Amino acid sequence: GATAADRIAAVLRRAVKGAAATGDVVQATAIALASSDPAVAPLRPLADQAFDEWVTIALQGVEIADRDETVKLLQLAMFAAFVAVAHDRLTLAESGRLLDLAVRRLVVEI
């Protein structure tokens, strides 16, 4: 993409498409990560790290305003979207549209 927002939106679109291709696996994973089960605790940092790596690649050579907070907000939005899909509150298509909107509002190049 031409802008940081374009590239991050593309990453999240691929995540949503990947989730659609896995059936309920991604949604089940989101629910598991949200649980208080101690067995899941070691997996949370790995999920955080993977998301940060995706965004770091998308932002290569670009600075955005409030990077750490923006990345965290986008990660929370993606996580919430997958949980909402798992509970039939959103479709994957709706979650993709909302994630794109979040990216467009949050990612500001400096």
Tab-separated table of N, CA and C in Angstrom:
chain	number	residue	atom	x	y	z
A	1	GLY	N	0.816	-1.195	0.000
A	1	GLY	CA	0.000	0.000	0.000
A	1	GLY	C	0.855	1.252	0.000
A	2	ALA	N	0.257	2.335	-0.404
A	2	ALA	CA	0.962	3.608	-0.501
A	2	ALA	C	1.195	4.254	0.857
A	3	THR	N	0.343	3.980	1.821
A	3	THR	CA	0.468	4.599	3.137
A	3	THR	C	0.574	3.531	4.219
A	4	ALA	N	0.971	3.967	5.401
A	4	ALA	CA	1.034	3.048	6.543
A	4	ALA	C	-0.345	2.456	6.822
A	5	ALA	N	-1.379	3.298	6.749
A	5	ALA	CA	-2.742	2.811	6.992
A	5	ALA	C	-3.135	1.768	5.954
A	6	ASP	N	-2.771	1.988	4.699
A	6	ASP	CA	-3.075	1.014	3.642
A	6	ASP	C	-2.424	-0.331	3.953
A	7	ARG	N	-1.162	-0.286	4.365
A	7	ARG	CA	-0.430	-1.530	4.631
A	7	ARG	C	-0.975	-2.251	5.856
A	8	ILE	N	-1.268	-1.522	6.917
A	8	ILE	CA	-1.813	-2.169	8.119
A	8	ILE	C	-3.211	-2.711	7.830
A	9	ALA	N	-4.017	-1.959	7.095
A	9	ALA	CA	-5.352	-2.444	6.726
A	9	ALA	C	-5.232	-3.744	5.930
A	10	ALA	N	-4.245	-3.818	5.040
A	10	ALA	CA	-4.041	-5.036	4.250
A	10	ALA	C	-3.674	-6.210	5.152
A	11	VAL	N	-2.841	-5.968	6.150
A	11	VAL	CA	-2.462	-7.026	7.094
A	11	VAL	C	-3.701	-7.536	7.828
A	12	LEU	N	-4.531	-6.629	8.305
A	12	LEU	CA	-5.726	-7.046	9.049
A	12	LEU	C	-6.730	-7.741	8.127
A	13	ARG	N	-6.842	-7.295	6.880
A	13	ARG	CA	-7.720	-7.980	5.916
A	13	ARG	C	-7.252	-9.419	5.696
A	14	ARG	N	-5.920	-9.598	5.590
A	14	ARG	CA	-5.397	-10.958	5.425
A	14	ARG	C	-5.683	-11.800	6.662
A	15	ALA	N	-5.609	-11.191	7.839
A	15	ALA	CA	-5.924	-11.920	9.071
A	15	ALA	C	-7.387	-12.358	9.080
A	16	VAL	N	-8.271	-11.473	8.652
A	16	VAL	CA	-9.699	-11.805	8.605
A	16	VAL	C	-9.952	-12.903	7.568
A	17	LYS	N	-9.318	-12.798	6.403
A	17	LYS	CA	-9.475	-13.836	5.373
A	17	LYS	C	-8.928	-15.170	5.882
A	18	GLY	N	-7.795	-15.115	6.575
A	18	GLY	CA	-7.232	-16.333	7.147
A	18	GLY	C	-8.167	-16.937	8.175
A	19	ALA	N	-8.787	-16.079	8.976
A	19	ALA	CA	-9.736	-16.564	9.976
A	19	ALA	C	-10.916	-17.244	9.289
A	20	ALA	N	-11.383	-16.656	8.202
A	20	ALA	CA	-12.503	-17.251	7.469
A	20	ALA	C	-12.133	-18.627	6.928
A	21	ALA	N	-10.882	-18.786	6.531
A	21	ALA	CA	-10.432	-20.049	5.944
A	21	ALA	C	-10.249	-21.152	6.982
A	22	THR	N	-10.143	-20.778	8.263
A	22	THR	CA	-9.898	-21.784	9.302
A	22	THR	C	-11.166	-22.264	9.983
A	23	GLY	N	-12.312	-21.812	9.506
A	23	GLY	CA	-13.546	-22.182	10.198
A	23	GLY	C	-13.613	-21.440	11.513
A	24	ASP	N	-13.786	-22.153	12.582
A	24	ASP	CA	-13.940	-21.527	13.898
A	24	ASP	C	-12.652	-21.510	14.714
A	25	VAL	N	-11.541	-21.909	14.128
A	25	VAL	CA	-10.299	-22.030	14.890
A	25	VAL	C	-9.848	-20.685	15.469
A	26	VAL	N	-9.843	-19.635	14.653
A	26	VAL	CA	-9.378	-18.331	15.133
A	26	VAL	C	-10.310	-17.797	16.212
A	27	GLN	N	-11.614	-17.961	16.005
A	27	GLN	CA	-12.552	-17.487	17.003
A	27	GLN	C	-12.404	-18.270	18.305
A	28	ALA	N	-12.198	-19.570	18.220
A	28	ALA	CA	-11.990	-20.387	19.423
A	28	ALA	C	-10.698	-19.972	20.127
A	29	THR	N	-9.688	-19.648	19.351
A	29	THR	CA	-8.427	-19.188	19.929
A	29	THR	C	-8.626	-17.869	20.659
A	30	ALA	N	-9.387	-16.944	20.066
A	30	ALA	CA	-9.656	-15.661	20.718
A	30	ALA	C	-10.389	-15.869	22.032
A	31	ILE	N	-11.366	-16.766	22.033
A	31	ILE	CA	-12.098	-17.041	23.277
A	31	ILE	C	-11.170	-17.662	24.309
A	32	ALA	N	-10.319	-18.584	23.875
A	32	ALA	CA	-9.372	-19.208	24.808
A	32	ALA	C	-8.418	-18.172	25.392
A	33	LEU	N	-7.902	-17.272	24.540
A	33	LEU	CA	-6.978	-16.241	25.025
A	33	LEU	C	-7.654	-15.282	25.997
A	34	ALA	N	-8.972	-15.124	25.868
A	34	ALA	CA	-9.706	-14.239	26.775
A	34	ALA	C	-10.032	-14.920	28.109
A	35	SER	N	-9.847	-16.215	28.170
A	35	SER	CA	-10.210	-16.945	29.390
A	35	SER	C	-9.182	-16.712	30.498
A	36	SER	N	-9.581	-17.049	31.696
A	36	SER	CA	-8.673	-16.925	32.846
A	36	SER	C	-7.906	-18.217	33.098
A	37	ASP	N	-8.004	-19.173	32.207
A	37	ASP	CA	-7.310	-20.454	32.349
A	37	ASP	C	-5.801	-20.221	32.390
A	38	PRO	N	-5.140	-20.636	33.474
A	38	PRO	CA	-3.687	-20.420	33.588
A	38	PRO	C	-2.880	-21.098	32.478
A	39	ALA	N	-3.424	-22.134	31.887
A	39	ALA	CA	-2.704	-22.822	30.811
A	39	ALA	C	-2.572	-21.946	29.573
A	40	VAL	N	-3.429	-20.936	29.448
A	40	VAL	CA	-3.414	-20.056	28.282
A	40	VAL	C	-2.430	-18.901	28.467
A	41	ALA	N	-2.126	-18.555	29.689
A	41	ALA	CA	-1.280	-17.386	29.985
A	41	ALA	C	0.020	-17.346	29.181
A	42	PRO	N	0.748	-18.443	29.025
A	42	PRO	CA	2.002	-18.376	28.258
A	42	PRO	C	1.803	-18.070	26.767
A	43	LEU	N	0.587	-18.256	26.271
A	43	LEU	CA	0.323	-18.020	24.857
A	43	LEU	C	0.049	-16.552	24.546
A	44	ARG	N	-0.403	-15.804	25.530
A	44	ARG	CA	-0.753	-14.399	25.281
A	44	ARG	C	0.431	-13.574	24.781
A	45	PRO	N	1.604	-13.669	25.399
A	45	PRO	CA	2.740	-12.893	24.869
A	45	PRO	C	3.104	-13.283	23.437
A	46	LEU	N	2.915	-14.539	23.085
A	46	LEU	CA	3.214	-14.970	21.716
A	46	LEU	C	2.254	-14.321	20.721
A	47	ALA	N	0.987	-14.227	21.094
A	47	ALA	CA	0.006	-13.567	20.226
A	47	ALA	C	0.344	-12.086	20.091
A	48	ASP	N	0.708	-11.455	21.221
A	48	ASP	CA	1.085	-10.038	21.183
A	48	ASP	C	2.301	-9.827	20.285
A	49	GLN	N	3.277	-10.689	20.420
A	49	GLN	CA	4.509	-10.573	19.637
A	49	GLN	C	4.228	-10.750	18.145
A	50	ALA	N	3.403	-11.711	17.804
A	50	ALA	CA	3.083	-11.939	16.390
A	50	ALA	C	2.403	-10.713	15.792
A	51	PHE	N	1.433	-10.148	16.508
A	51	PHE	CA	0.741	-8.962	16.007
A	51	PHE	C	1.719	-7.814	15.835
A	52	ASP	N	2.585	-7.609	16.814
A	52	ASP	CA	3.564	-6.523	16.730
A	52	ASP	C	4.507	-6.720	15.544
A	53	GLU	N	4.886	-7.959	15.285
A	53	GLU	CA	5.748	-8.240	14.132
A	53	GLU	C	5.042	-7.903	12.822
A	54	TRP	N	3.759	-8.244	12.702
A	54	TRP	CA	3.010	-7.926	11.473
A	54	TRP	C	2.989	-6.423	11.247
A	55	VAL	N	2.709	-5.681	12.327
A	55	VAL	CA	2.601	-4.228	12.211
A	55	VAL	C	3.973	-3.618	11.929
A	56	THR	N	5.012	-4.123	12.570
A	56	THR	CA	6.364	-3.616	12.346
A	56	THR	C	6.749	-3.762	10.878
A	57	ILE	N	6.427	-4.891	10.281
A	57	ILE	CA	6.711	-5.097	8.861
A	57	ILE	C	5.916	-4.098	8.021
A	58	ALA	N	4.642	-3.920	8.355
A	58	ALA	CA	3.793	-2.991	7.593
A	58	ALA	C	4.261	-1.545	7.724
A	59	LEU	N	4.873	-1.217	8.867
A	59	LEU	CA	5.311	0.159	9.120
A	59	LEU	C	6.766	0.407	8.771
A	60	GLN	N	7.409	-0.555	8.170
A	60	GLN	CA	8.830	-0.419	7.873
A	60	GLN	C	9.108	0.907	7.164
A	61	GLY	N	9.969	1.712	7.788
A	61	GLY	CA	10.374	2.984	7.208
A	61	GLY	C	9.396	4.128	7.433
A	62	VAL	N	8.349	3.907	8.218
A	62	VAL	CA	7.328	4.935	8.452
A	62	VAL	C	7.124	5.111	9.950
A	63	GLU	N	6.985	6.353	10.362
A	63	GLU	CA	6.646	6.658	11.755
A	63	GLU	C	5.173	7.019	11.816
A	64	ILE	N	4.491	6.511	12.845
A	64	ILE	CA	3.104	6.906	13.061
A	64	ILE	C	2.981	7.532	14.444
A	65	ALA	N	1.971	8.333	14.601
A	65	ALA	CA	1.725	8.989	15.880
A	65	ALA	C	1.361	7.941	16.925
A	66	ASP	N	1.912	8.096	18.109
A	66	ASP	CA	1.574	7.224	19.252
A	66	ASP	C	1.648	5.746	18.888
A	67	ARG	N	2.771	5.339	18.310
A	67	ARG	CA	2.892	3.982	17.764
A	67	ARG	C	2.472	2.905	18.751
A	68	ASP	N	3.035	2.895	19.943
A	68	ASP	CA	2.746	1.808	20.886
A	68	ASP	C	1.256	1.739	21.232
A	69	GLU	N	0.669	2.899	21.500
A	69	GLU	CA	-0.744	2.930	21.858
A	69	GLU	C	-1.622	2.561	20.662
A	70	THR	N	-1.246	3.032	19.483
A	70	THR	CA	-2.021	2.729	18.277
A	70	THR	C	-1.985	1.242	17.978
A	71	VAL	N	-0.816	0.642	18.080
A	71	VAL	CA	-0.689	-0.796	17.839
A	71	VAL	C	-1.527	-1.570	18.846
A	72	LYS	N	-1.479	-1.175	20.102
A	72	LYS	CA	-2.259	-1.865	21.134
A	72	LYS	C	-3.761	-1.729	20.856
A	73	LEU	N	-4.203	-0.531	20.471
A	73	LEU	CA	-5.620	-0.337	20.149
A	73	LEU	C	-6.048	-1.199	18.964
A	74	LEU	N	-5.212	-1.273	17.945
A	74	LEU	CA	-5.540	-2.100	16.785
A	74	LEU	C	-5.574	-3.579	17.155
A	75	GLN	N	-4.648	-3.991	18.002
A	75	GLN	CA	-4.628	-5.383	18.442
A	75	GLN	C	-5.890	-5.702	19.240
A	76	LEU	N	-6.272	-4.811	20.132
A	76	LEU	CA	-7.497	-5.012	20.902
A	76	LEU	C	-8.723	-5.046	20.000
A	77	ALA	N	-8.743	-4.179	18.987
A	77	ALA	CA	-9.864	-4.159	18.049
A	77	ALA	C	-9.950	-5.485	17.294
A	78	MET	N	-8.814	-6.000	16.841
A	78	MET	CA	-8.819	-7.264	16.117
A	78	MET	C	-9.272	-8.400	17.030
A	79	PHE	N	-8.760	-8.426	18.240
A	79	PHE	CA	-9.138	-9.453	19.204
A	79	PHE	C	-10.637	-9.387	19.490
A	80	ALA	N	-11.142	-8.188	19.735
A	80	ALA	CA	-12.568	-8.016	20.013
A	80	ALA	C	-13.411	-8.436	18.817
A	81	ALA	N	-12.943	-8.124	17.625
A	81	ALA	CA	-13.685	-8.501	16.423
A	81	ALA	C	-13.796	-10.020	16.314
A	82	PHE	N	-12.707	-10.737	16.584
A	82	PHE	CA	-12.752	-12.195	16.489
A	82	PHE	C	-13.640	-12.796	17.579
A	83	VAL	N	-13.616	-12.223	18.772
A	83	VAL	CA	-14.509	-12.709	19.838
A	83	VAL	C	-15.966	-12.434	19.452
A	84	ALA	N	-16.233	-11.251	18.889
A	84	ALA	CA	-17.600	-10.925	18.459
A	84	ALA	C	-18.072	-11.881	17.369
A	85	VAL	N	-17.183	-12.237	16.456
A	85	VAL	CA	-17.535	-13.210	15.417
A	85	VAL	C	-17.829	-14.565	16.061
A	86	ALA	N	-17.020	-14.957	17.018
A	86	ALA	CA	-17.199	-16.248	17.687
A	86	ALA	C	-18.545	-16.323	18.398
A	87	HIS	N	-19.038	-15.189	18.860
A	87	HIS	CA	-20.324	-15.154	19.565
A	87	HIS	C	-21.468	-14.707	18.657
A	88	ASP	N	-21.244	-14.756	17.346
A	88	ASP	CA	-22.255	-14.391	16.348
A	88	ASP	C	-22.784	-12.974	16.508
A	89	ARG	N	-21.929	-12.075	16.969
A	89	ARG	CA	-22.295	-10.662	17.077
A	89	ARG	C	-21.907	-9.891	15.819
A	90	LEU	N	-20.924	-10.416	15.090
A	90	LEU	CA	-20.468	-9.840	13.819
A	90	LEU	C	-20.171	-10.976	12.857
A	91	THR	N	-20.270	-10.677	11.579
A	91	THR	CA	-19.750	-11.616	10.584
A	91	THR	C	-18.282	-11.271	10.363
A	92	LEU	N	-17.553	-12.175	9.739
A	92	LEU	CA	-16.159	-11.859	9.420
A	92	LEU	C	-16.082	-10.672	8.482
A	93	ALA	N	-17.017	-10.559	7.556
A	93	ALA	CA	-17.024	-9.411	6.639
A	93	ALA	C	-17.236	-8.109	7.401
A	94	GLU	N	-18.178	-8.112	8.353
A	94	GLU	CA	-18.411	-6.908	9.160
A	94	GLU	C	-17.185	-6.571	9.993
A	95	SER	N	-16.560	-7.597	10.558
A	95	SER	CA	-15.377	-7.340	11.380
A	95	SER	C	-14.257	-6.750	10.526
A	96	GLY	N	-14.105	-7.242	9.302
A	96	GLY	CA	-13.096	-6.696	8.404
A	96	GLY	C	-13.345	-5.232	8.081
A	97	ARG	N	-14.611	-4.890	7.836
A	97	ARG	CA	-14.965	-3.496	7.534
A	97	ARG	C	-14.696	-2.595	8.730
A	98	LEU	N	-15.037	-3.062	9.920
A	98	LEU	CA	-14.807	-2.257	11.123
A	98	LEU	C	-13.320	-2.124	11.442
A	99	LEU	N	-12.561	-3.183	11.220
A	99	LEU	CA	-11.119	-3.097	11.441
A	99	LEU	C	-10.485	-2.114	10.463
A	100	ASP	N	-10.940	-2.125	9.231
A	100	ASP	CA	-10.434	-1.165	8.250
A	100	ASP	C	-10.743	0.262	8.698
A	101	LEU	N	-11.941	0.484	9.191
A	101	LEU	CA	-12.328	1.802	9.697
A	101	LEU	C	-11.432	2.213	10.871
A	102	ALA	N	-11.164	1.278	11.780
A	102	ALA	CA	-10.295	1.569	12.923
A	102	ALA	C	-8.901	1.978	12.463
A	103	VAL	N	-8.370	1.247	11.490
A	103	VAL	CA	-7.046	1.574	10.967
A	103	VAL	C	-7.043	2.982	10.390
A	104	ARG	N	-8.034	3.288	9.584
A	104	ARG	CA	-8.093	4.607	8.932
A	104	ARG	C	-8.193	5.746	9.941
A	105	ARG	N	-8.798	5.484	11.086
A	105	ARG	CA	-8.948	6.546	12.098
A	105	ARG	C	-7.759	6.632	13.042
A	106	LEU	N	-7.061	5.513	13.243
A	106	LEU	CA	-5.997	5.486	14.247
A	106	LEU	C	-4.585	5.694	13.692
A	107	VAL	N	-4.333	5.244	12.483
A	107	VAL	CA	-2.972	5.270	11.944
A	107	VAL	C	-2.727	6.605	11.260
A	108	VAL	N	-1.909	7.442	11.931
A	108	VAL	CA	-1.592	8.778	11.442
A	108	VAL	C	-0.073	8.863	11.266
A	109	GLU	N	0.342	9.044	10.020
A	109	GLU	CA	1.780	9.157	9.757
A	109	GLU	C	2.287	10.512	10.244
A	110	ILE	N	3.540	10.500	10.764
A	110	ILE	CA	4.157	11.762	11.204
A	110	ILE	C	5.439	11.998	10.432
